[in-house]
Amino acid sequence: MEVNTVLDALRAVTERPEPESKSNELNRDTFLRLFITQLQNQNPLNPATSEEFVAQLAQFTALEQTTKTATLIQELIDQGKQRERVDLINFIGHDVTAVGDTIQVTDATSTSLTYDLQSEASTVAVVISDALGNEVRTLQFGPQAAGRHVVDWDGLDDQGSPVPLGTYRFEVQAVGPDGLAVATTTFLREKVVSVSWEADQAELLLASGRSLLASDVVSILGPRE
């Protein structure tokens, strides 16, 4: 038999679909059977050399190690996905922040509004509008440094009356010392009520009814007091 006969036959066998839990054991047993068959049927006038046998054993060992490595990597990937699911389930009942401009008014307590200023601002106005786009409150602030800022809205309109419960939006209008507009980024904060998975992609269902990709979450916060 040729030097690679055993390995060629082994590859032909292992390419057949087999139950995953039996694959390594089958490969090993098949190799040993073929190896013994080669010894029994080799040409006595031209027997395989020890170097040829060693080469075949080395090839099989490399093949088996590759299979084990691939299996181990897949197990690690599966374990990572499982840990990620457990971590995301722990989000339920907590507030998360993500890039967005919505506010949920659910009770009479104040609501925190978060935004980033790309550069220093001389004046900052936070304009809050209802679901129809009507402005209900404008918060005015003086100079603010570049970076993240958190301000509180007491849930009152410009006349001092409580606004109805529901969804609102806010916009940050900032002007720098040079009189030009300052770039801003706003962040929403909402409670997670459930988690779902679609094609290995996690989605968080928020209290407002909207969904948010887990990958879009900027931070997770404790439950509101």
Tab-separated table of C-alpha atoms in Angstrom:
chain	number	residue	atom	x	y	z
A	1	MET	CA	0.000	0.000	0.000
A	2	GLU	CA	1.123	3.619	-0.567
A	3	VAL	CA	2.230	5.777	2.347
A	4	ASN	CA	-0.905	7.930	2.321
A	5	THR	CA	-3.358	5.051	1.801
A	6	VAL	CA	-4.471	4.948	5.413
A	7	LEU	CA	-4.927	8.700	5.683
A	8	ASP	CA	-6.768	8.878	2.364
A	9	ALA	CA	-9.146	6.142	3.449
A	10	LEU	CA	-9.575	7.772	6.839
A	11	ARG	CA	-10.502	11.114	5.301
A	12	ALA	CA	-13.057	9.373	3.062
A	13	VAL	CA	-14.685	7.805	6.115
A	14	THR	CA	-14.646	10.939	8.270
A	15	GLU	CA	-16.264	13.022	5.526
A	16	ARG	CA	-19.462	11.002	5.973
A	17	PRO	CA	-22.022	12.663	8.314
A	18	GLU	CA	-21.762	11.068	11.751
A	19	PRO	CA	-23.230	11.899	15.142
A	20	GLU	CA	-21.068	14.657	16.628
A	21	SER	CA	-20.565	12.882	19.955
A	22	LYS	CA	-19.076	9.813	18.205
A	23	SER	CA	-16.862	11.499	15.600
A	24	ASN	CA	-13.521	11.480	17.457
A	25	GLU	CA	-13.946	7.898	18.641
A	26	LEU	CA	-14.908	6.707	15.146
A	27	ASN	CA	-11.924	8.434	13.537
A	28	ARG	CA	-9.498	6.844	15.973
A	29	ASP	CA	-10.986	3.341	15.668
A	30	THR	CA	-11.158	3.597	11.889
A	31	PHE	CA	-7.520	4.630	11.697
A	32	LEU	CA	-6.402	1.687	13.839
A	33	ARG	CA	-8.407	-0.796	11.745
A	34	LEU	CA	-7.007	0.577	8.508
A	35	PHE	CA	-3.513	0.685	9.956
A	36	ILE	CA	-3.706	-2.997	10.951
A	37	THR	CA	-5.135	-3.862	7.530
A	38	GLN	CA	-2.176	-2.137	5.908
A	39	LEU	CA	0.252	-4.171	8.001
A	40	GLN	CA	-1.527	-7.403	7.092
A	41	ASN	CA	-1.653	-6.680	3.371
A	42	GLN	CA	1.605	-4.906	2.665
A	43	ASN	CA	3.925	-6.370	0.040
A	44	PRO	CA	6.448	-8.549	1.902
A	45	LEU	CA	8.972	-7.825	-0.839
A	46	ASN	CA	8.485	-4.084	-0.397
A	47	PRO	CA	7.210	-3.450	3.138
A	48	ALA	CA	6.537	0.042	4.381
A	49	THR	CA	9.432	1.539	6.282
A	50	SER	CA	9.256	2.727	9.865
A	51	GLU	CA	9.614	6.290	8.591
A	52	GLU	CA	6.490	5.821	6.482
A	53	PHE	CA	4.536	4.514	9.482
A	54	VAL	CA	5.743	7.417	11.608
A	55	ALA	CA	4.674	9.854	8.885
A	56	GLN	CA	1.193	8.322	8.785
A	57	LEU	CA	0.881	8.468	12.571
A	58	ALA	CA	2.002	12.097	12.568
A	59	GLN	CA	-0.557	12.991	9.902
A	60	PHE	CA	-3.328	11.304	11.841
A	61	THR	CA	-2.280	13.019	15.074
A	62	ALA	CA	-2.356	16.408	13.339
A	63	LEU	CA	-5.783	15.639	11.873
A	64	GLU	CA	-7.142	14.572	15.255
A	65	GLN	CA	-5.701	17.630	17.016
A	66	THR	CA	-7.262	19.914	14.406
A	67	THR	CA	-10.641	18.292	15.014
A	68	LYS	CA	-10.264	18.645	18.784
A	69	THR	CA	-9.218	22.290	18.440
A	70	ALA	CA	-12.215	23.106	16.251
A	71	THR	CA	-14.520	21.398	18.749
A	72	LEU	CA	-12.972	23.299	21.656
A	73	ILE	CA	-13.313	26.634	19.858
A	74	GLN	CA	-16.985	25.943	19.139
A	75	GLU	CA	-17.556	25.010	22.788
A	76	LEU	CA	-15.965	28.290	23.895
A	77	ILE	CA	-18.158	30.229	21.455
A	78	ASP	CA	-21.277	28.469	22.759
A	79	GLN	CA	-20.266	29.149	26.366
A	80	GLY	CA	-19.686	32.820	25.541
A	81	LYS	CA	-23.146	33.107	23.975
A	82	GLN	CA	-24.704	31.457	27.026
A	83	ARG	CA	-22.936	33.865	29.406
A	84	GLU	CA	-24.036	36.796	27.252
A	85	ARG	CA	-27.655	35.662	27.492
A	86	VAL	CA	-27.448	35.389	31.269
A	87	ASP	CA	-25.889	38.861	31.471
A	88	LEU	CA	-28.604	40.377	29.279
A	89	ILE	CA	-31.388	38.769	31.309
A	90	ASN	CA	-29.959	40.635	34.301
A	91	PHE	CA	-30.770	43.880	32.445
A	92	ILE	CA	-34.483	43.317	33.088
A	93	GLY	CA	-35.794	45.830	35.597
A	94	HIS	CA	-32.800	48.132	35.127
A	95	ASP	CA	-32.487	51.354	33.180
A	96	VAL	CA	-30.187	51.483	30.173
A	97	THR	CA	-28.881	54.438	28.209
A	98	ALA	CA	-28.384	54.598	24.457
A	99	VAL	CA	-28.095	57.250	21.788
A	100	GLY	CA	-31.576	58.724	21.365
A	101	ASP	CA	-33.790	61.691	22.157
A	102	THR	CA	-36.874	60.218	23.835
A	103	ILE	CA	-38.043	60.796	27.399
A	104	GLN	CA	-40.588	58.713	29.281
A	105	VAL	CA	-42.713	60.597	31.795
A	106	THR	CA	-44.254	57.889	33.968
A	107	ASP	CA	-44.929	59.676	37.270
A	108	ALA	CA	-44.493	62.973	39.056
A	109	THR	CA	-40.766	62.532	39.736
A	110	SER	CA	-38.100	64.411	37.810
A	111	THR	CA	-36.486	62.966	34.696
A	112	SER	CA	-32.769	63.070	33.898
A	113	LEU	CA	-31.715	64.256	30.446
A	114	THR	CA	-28.249	63.267	29.235
A	115	TYR	CA	-26.267	64.802	26.389
A	116	ASP	CA	-22.718	65.315	25.138
A	117	LEU	CA	-21.217	68.588	23.942
A	118	GLN	CA	-18.483	68.198	21.365
A	119	SER	CA	-16.885	71.475	22.439
A	120	GLU	CA	-17.302	74.256	24.983
A	121	ALA	CA	-20.620	76.114	24.893
A	122	SER	CA	-21.454	79.630	26.070
A	123	THR	CA	-25.198	78.962	26.217
A	124	VAL	CA	-27.210	75.753	26.202
A	125	ALA	CA	-30.957	75.323	25.731
A	126	VAL	CA	-32.730	71.990	26.171
A	127	VAL	CA	-36.031	72.063	24.280
A	128	ILE	CA	-38.631	69.441	25.254
A	129	SER	CA	-41.525	68.598	22.909
A	130	ASP	CA	-44.526	66.289	23.121
A	131	ALA	CA	-45.310	63.427	20.740
A	132	LEU	CA	-46.941	65.890	18.306
A	133	GLY	CA	-43.863	68.098	18.184
A	134	ASN	CA	-45.298	70.885	20.333
A	135	GLU	CA	-42.702	72.523	22.589
A	136	VAL	CA	-43.711	72.177	26.231
A	137	ARG	CA	-40.606	73.288	28.121
A	138	THR	CA	-37.275	74.983	27.466
A	139	LEU	CA	-34.463	74.674	30.007
A	140	GLN	CA	-31.832	77.405	29.789
A	141	PHE	CA	-28.242	76.993	30.979
A	142	GLY	CA	-25.133	79.135	30.950
A	143	PRO	CA	-21.613	78.117	29.914
A	144	GLN	CA	-20.844	74.395	29.885
A	145	ALA	CA	-17.617	72.544	29.168
A	146	ALA	CA	-17.195	69.953	26.449
A	147	GLY	CA	-18.223	66.447	27.495
A	148	ARG	CA	-21.226	64.719	29.061
A	149	HIS	CA	-23.879	66.561	31.031
A	150	VAL	CA	-26.948	65.402	32.953
A	151	VAL	CA	-29.756	67.828	33.774
A	152	ASP	CA	-33.062	67.244	35.538
A	153	TRP	CA	-36.506	68.074	34.210
A	154	ASP	CA	-39.218	68.285	36.840
A	155	GLY	CA	-41.969	67.213	34.445
A	156	LEU	CA	-43.543	70.672	34.338
A	157	ASP	CA	-44.286	72.752	31.262
A	158	ASP	CA	-43.302	76.402	30.796
A	159	GLN	CA	-46.420	77.473	32.730
A	160	GLY	CA	-45.500	75.312	35.718
A	161	SER	CA	-48.175	72.676	35.132
A	162	PRO	CA	-47.415	68.927	35.138
A	163	VAL	CA	-47.286	67.487	31.632
A	164	PRO	CA	-49.388	64.400	30.808
A	165	LEU	CA	-47.684	61.039	31.169
A	166	GLY	CA	-46.198	59.687	27.958
A	167	THR	CA	-43.328	59.976	25.524
A	168	TYR	CA	-41.491	63.233	24.900
A	169	ARG	CA	-38.440	64.260	22.906
A	170	PHE	CA	-35.669	66.667	23.708
A	171	GLU	CA	-33.216	68.650	21.614
A	172	VAL	CA	-30.057	70.388	22.775
A	173	GLN	CA	-29.254	73.742	21.191
A	174	ALA	CA	-25.754	74.869	22.164
A	175	VAL	CA	-23.765	77.886	20.977
A	176	GLY	CA	-20.012	78.219	21.376
A	177	PRO	CA	-17.960	81.319	22.300
A	178	ASP	CA	-17.506	81.995	18.570
A	179	GLY	CA	-21.270	82.209	18.063
A	180	LEU	CA	-21.410	78.957	16.095
A	181	ALA	CA	-23.556	75.949	16.932
A	182	VAL	CA	-21.909	73.220	18.990
A	183	ALA	CA	-22.405	69.606	17.895
A	184	THR	CA	-24.353	67.573	20.456
A	185	THR	CA	-25.403	63.968	21.067
A	186	THR	CA	-28.453	63.102	23.163
A	187	PHE	CA	-29.089	59.894	25.098
A	188	LEU	CA	-32.293	58.182	26.134
A	189	ARG	CA	-32.792	56.378	29.427
A	190	GLU	CA	-35.445	53.686	29.769
A	191	LYS	CA	-36.256	50.596	31.783
A	192	VAL	CA	-35.789	47.144	30.220
A	193	VAL	CA	-38.867	44.930	30.587
A	194	SER	CA	-37.797	41.886	28.546
A	195	VAL	CA	-35.067	40.460	26.320
A	196	SER	CA	-35.454	38.498	23.084
A	197	TRP	CA	-33.100	36.961	20.527
A	198	GLU	CA	-33.419	36.914	16.759
A	199	ALA	CA	-30.687	35.192	14.723
A	200	ASP	CA	-28.241	35.494	17.656
A	201	GLN	CA	-28.954	39.227	17.907
A	202	ALA	CA	-30.337	40.399	21.243
A	203	GLU	CA	-33.100	42.985	21.465
A	204	LEU	CA	-34.230	44.762	24.612
A	205	LEU	CA	-37.905	45.655	24.958
A	206	LEU	CA	-38.196	48.971	26.791
A	207	ALA	CA	-40.996	50.271	28.998
A	208	SER	CA	-42.147	52.619	26.223
A	209	GLY	CA	-42.785	49.646	23.933
A	210	ARG	CA	-39.871	50.360	21.622
A	211	SER	CA	-37.051	47.873	21.021
A	212	LEU	CA	-33.343	48.520	21.321
A	213	LEU	CA	-30.448	46.402	20.089
A	214	ALA	CA	-28.272	45.281	22.984
A	215	SER	CA	-25.229	46.382	20.997
A	216	ASP	CA	-26.542	49.984	21.083
A	217	VAL	CA	-26.570	50.159	24.886
A	218	VAL	CA	-24.100	52.712	26.240
A	219	SER	CA	-24.520	51.937	29.943
A	220	ILE	CA	-26.731	50.054	32.397
A	221	LEU	CA	-28.017	51.788	35.504
A	222	GLY	CA	-29.695	50.672	38.691
A	223	PRO	CA	-33.491	50.707	39.016
A	224	ARG	CA	-34.987	54.153	39.489
A	225	GLU	CA	-35.664	54.983	43.115
